[in-house]
């Protein structure tokens, strides 16, 4: 094996490793983006179930805190249906505070 062959093999290994890292990063990015899209879908559903979408008039400033709490409660419930293990971990974190 010549020095040139050895350098070529090393370059090829490095290229494969770089490609694998790029693919892994792309996959992680796609998973992250999909999770965010699902979160937005759940939030939209929560707003609809709370009755605060569509032709609903703007929420009055005095009712805003209650409206947001209702949306959050619905969102949390829906999320627990989708990922029960994650919700259990959230409860533990809340207990520590």
PDB file of C-alpha atoms in Angstrom:
ATOM      1  CA  UNK A   1       0.000   0.000   0.000  1.00  0.00           C
ATOM      2  CA  UNK A   2       1.462   3.342  -0.985  1.00  0.00           C
ATOM      3  CA  UNK A   3       1.290   6.522   1.017  1.00  0.00           C
ATOM      4  CA  UNK A   4      -1.212   7.882  -1.519  1.00  0.00           C
ATOM      5  CA  UNK A   5      -3.485   4.854  -1.003  1.00  0.00           C
ATOM      6  CA  UNK A   6      -3.307   5.308   2.768  1.00  0.00           C
ATOM      7  CA  UNK A   7      -4.226   9.022   2.463  1.00  0.00           C
ATOM      8  CA  UNK A   8      -7.113   8.133   0.132  1.00  0.00           C
ATOM      9  CA  UNK A   9      -8.473   5.569   2.628  1.00  0.00           C
ATOM     10  CA  UNK A  10      -8.165   8.087   5.460  1.00  0.00           C
ATOM     11  CA  UNK A  11      -9.982  10.750   3.410  1.00  0.00           C
ATOM     12  CA  UNK A  12     -12.699   8.235   2.514  1.00  0.00           C
ATOM     13  CA  UNK A  13     -13.181   7.288   6.201  1.00  0.00           C
ATOM     14  CA  UNK A  14     -13.319  10.957   7.162  1.00  0.00           C
ATOM     15  CA  UNK A  15     -15.874  11.659   4.400  1.00  0.00           C
ATOM     16  CA  UNK A  16     -18.066   8.758   5.587  1.00  0.00           C
ATOM     17  CA  UNK A  17     -17.850   9.955   9.184  1.00  0.00           C
ATOM     18  CA  UNK A  18     -18.728  13.517   8.155  1.00  0.00           C
ATOM     19  CA  UNK A  19     -21.684  12.261   6.126  1.00  0.00           C
ATOM     20  CA  UNK A  20     -22.936  10.136   9.032  1.00  0.00           C
ATOM     21  CA  UNK A  21     -22.679  13.124  11.395  1.00  0.00           C
ATOM     22  CA  UNK A  22     -24.517  15.353   8.921  1.00  0.00           C
ATOM     23  CA  UNK A  23     -27.275  12.771   8.465  1.00  0.00           C
ATOM     24  CA  UNK A  24     -27.612  12.337  12.225  1.00  0.00           C
ATOM     25  CA  UNK A  25     -27.816  16.106  12.701  1.00  0.00           C
ATOM     26  CA  UNK A  26     -30.391  16.364   9.918  1.00  0.00           C
ATOM     27  CA  UNK A  27     -32.436  13.554  11.506  1.00  0.00           C
ATOM     28  CA  UNK A  28     -32.257  15.222  14.914  1.00  0.00           C
ATOM     29  CA  UNK A  29     -33.310  18.533  13.361  1.00  0.00           C
ATOM     30  CA  UNK A  30     -36.239  16.886  11.600  1.00  0.00           C
ATOM     31  CA  UNK A  31     -37.357  15.208  14.835  1.00  0.00           C
ATOM     32  CA  UNK A  32     -37.078  18.521  16.701  1.00  0.00           C
ATOM     33  CA  UNK A  33     -39.090  20.353  14.048  1.00  0.00           C
ATOM     34  CA  UNK A  34     -41.750  17.625  13.967  1.00  0.00           C
ATOM     35  CA  UNK A  35     -42.100  17.770  17.750  1.00  0.00           C
ATOM     36  CA  UNK A  36     -42.507  21.548  17.599  1.00  0.00           C
ATOM     37  CA  UNK A  37     -45.146  21.184  14.886  1.00  0.00           C
ATOM     38  CA  UNK A  38     -47.007  18.668  17.032  1.00  0.00           C
ATOM     39  CA  UNK A  39     -46.804  21.043  20.009  1.00  0.00           C
ATOM     40  CA  UNK A  40     -48.299  23.829  17.904  1.00  0.00           C
ATOM     41  CA  UNK A  41     -51.071  21.479  16.739  1.00  0.00           C
ATOM     42  CA  UNK A  42     -51.824  20.593  20.364  1.00  0.00           C
ATOM     43  CA  UNK A  43     -51.853  24.253  21.322  1.00  0.00           C
ATOM     44  CA  UNK A  44     -54.257  25.051  18.485  1.00  0.00           C
ATOM     45  CA  UNK A  45     -56.503  22.162  19.556  1.00  0.00           C
ATOM     46  CA  UNK A  46     -56.392  23.362  23.169  1.00  0.00           C
ATOM     47  CA  UNK A  47     -57.447  26.862  22.103  1.00  0.00           C
ATOM     48  CA  UNK A  48     -60.317  25.427  20.063  1.00  0.00           C
ATOM     49  CA  UNK A  49     -61.509  23.171  22.912  1.00  0.00           C
ATOM     50  CA  UNK A  50     -61.309  26.122  25.310  1.00  0.00           C
ATOM     51  CA  UNK A  51     -63.684  27.926  22.949  1.00  0.00           C
ATOM     52  CA  UNK A  52     -61.261  30.735  22.217  1.00  0.00           C
ATOM     53  CA  UNK A  53     -60.808  30.344  18.466  1.00  0.00           C
ATOM     54  CA  UNK A  54     -62.726  31.216  15.349  1.00  0.00           C
ATOM     55  CA  UNK A  55     -65.376  33.886  15.827  1.00  0.00           C
ATOM     56  CA  UNK A  56     -64.625  34.319  19.523  1.00  0.00           C
ATOM     57  CA  UNK A  57     -64.288  37.990  20.484  1.00  0.00           C
ATOM     58  CA  UNK A  58     -60.935  39.123  21.867  1.00  0.00           C
ATOM     59  CA  UNK A  59     -60.284  38.058  25.437  1.00  0.00           C
ATOM     60  CA  UNK A  60     -60.651  40.929  27.886  1.00  0.00           C
ATOM     61  CA  UNK A  61     -57.534  41.781  29.856  1.00  0.00           C
ATOM     62  CA  UNK A  62     -59.176  40.758  33.139  1.00  0.00           C
ATOM     63  CA  UNK A  63     -60.010  37.319  31.698  1.00  0.00           C
ATOM     64  CA  UNK A  64     -56.636  36.725  30.058  1.00  0.00           C
ATOM     65  CA  UNK A  65     -54.977  34.906  32.965  1.00  0.00           C
ATOM     66  CA  UNK A  66     -57.932  32.537  33.324  1.00  0.00           C
ATOM     67  CA  UNK A  67     -58.058  31.906  29.555  1.00  0.00           C
ATOM     68  CA  UNK A  68     -54.340  31.132  29.378  1.00  0.00           C
ATOM     69  CA  UNK A  69     -54.613  28.801  32.395  1.00  0.00           C
ATOM     70  CA  UNK A  70     -57.515  26.937  30.744  1.00  0.00           C
ATOM     71  CA  UNK A  71     -55.518  26.577  27.529  1.00  0.00           C
ATOM     72  CA  UNK A  72     -52.453  25.376  29.447  1.00  0.00           C
ATOM     73  CA  UNK A  73     -54.505  22.835  31.426  1.00  0.00           C
ATOM     74  CA  UNK A  74     -55.995  21.451  28.214  1.00  0.00           C
ATOM     75  CA  UNK A  75     -52.614  21.422  26.467  1.00  0.00           C
ATOM     76  CA  UNK A  76     -51.012  19.590  29.406  1.00  0.00           C
ATOM     77  CA  UNK A  77     -53.787  17.003  29.438  1.00  0.00           C
ATOM     78  CA  UNK A  78     -53.512  16.372  25.700  1.00  0.00           C
ATOM     79  CA  UNK A  79     -49.724  16.183  25.954  1.00  0.00           C
ATOM     80  CA  UNK A  80     -49.960  13.597  28.754  1.00  0.00           C
ATOM     81  CA  UNK A  81     -52.035  11.405  26.440  1.00  0.00           C
ATOM     82  CA  UNK A  82     -49.368  11.585  23.755  1.00  0.00           C
ATOM     83  CA  UNK A  83     -46.278  11.203  25.953  1.00  0.00           C
ATOM     84  CA  UNK A  84     -47.221   9.891  29.425  1.00  0.00           C
ATOM     85  CA  UNK A  85     -43.586   9.292  30.430  1.00  0.00           C
ATOM     86  CA  UNK A  86     -42.643  12.912  29.692  1.00  0.00           C
ATOM     87  CA  UNK A  87     -45.579  14.150  31.754  1.00  0.00           C
ATOM     88  CA  UNK A  88     -44.526  12.021  34.718  1.00  0.00           C
ATOM     89  CA  UNK A  89     -41.047  13.586  34.546  1.00  0.00           C
ATOM     90  CA  UNK A  90     -42.614  17.063  34.498  1.00  0.00           C
ATOM     91  CA  UNK A  91     -44.553  16.295  37.683  1.00  0.00           C
ATOM     92  CA  UNK A  92     -41.333  15.300  39.432  1.00  0.00           C
ATOM     93  CA  UNK A  93     -39.664  18.556  38.378  1.00  0.00           C
ATOM     94  CA  UNK A  94     -42.649  20.550  39.633  1.00  0.00           C
ATOM     95  CA  UNK A  95     -42.439  18.800  43.017  1.00  0.00           C
ATOM     96  CA  UNK A  96     -38.791  19.863  43.409  1.00  0.00           C
ATOM     97  CA  UNK A  97     -39.563  23.579  43.047  1.00  0.00           C
TER      98      UNK A  97
END
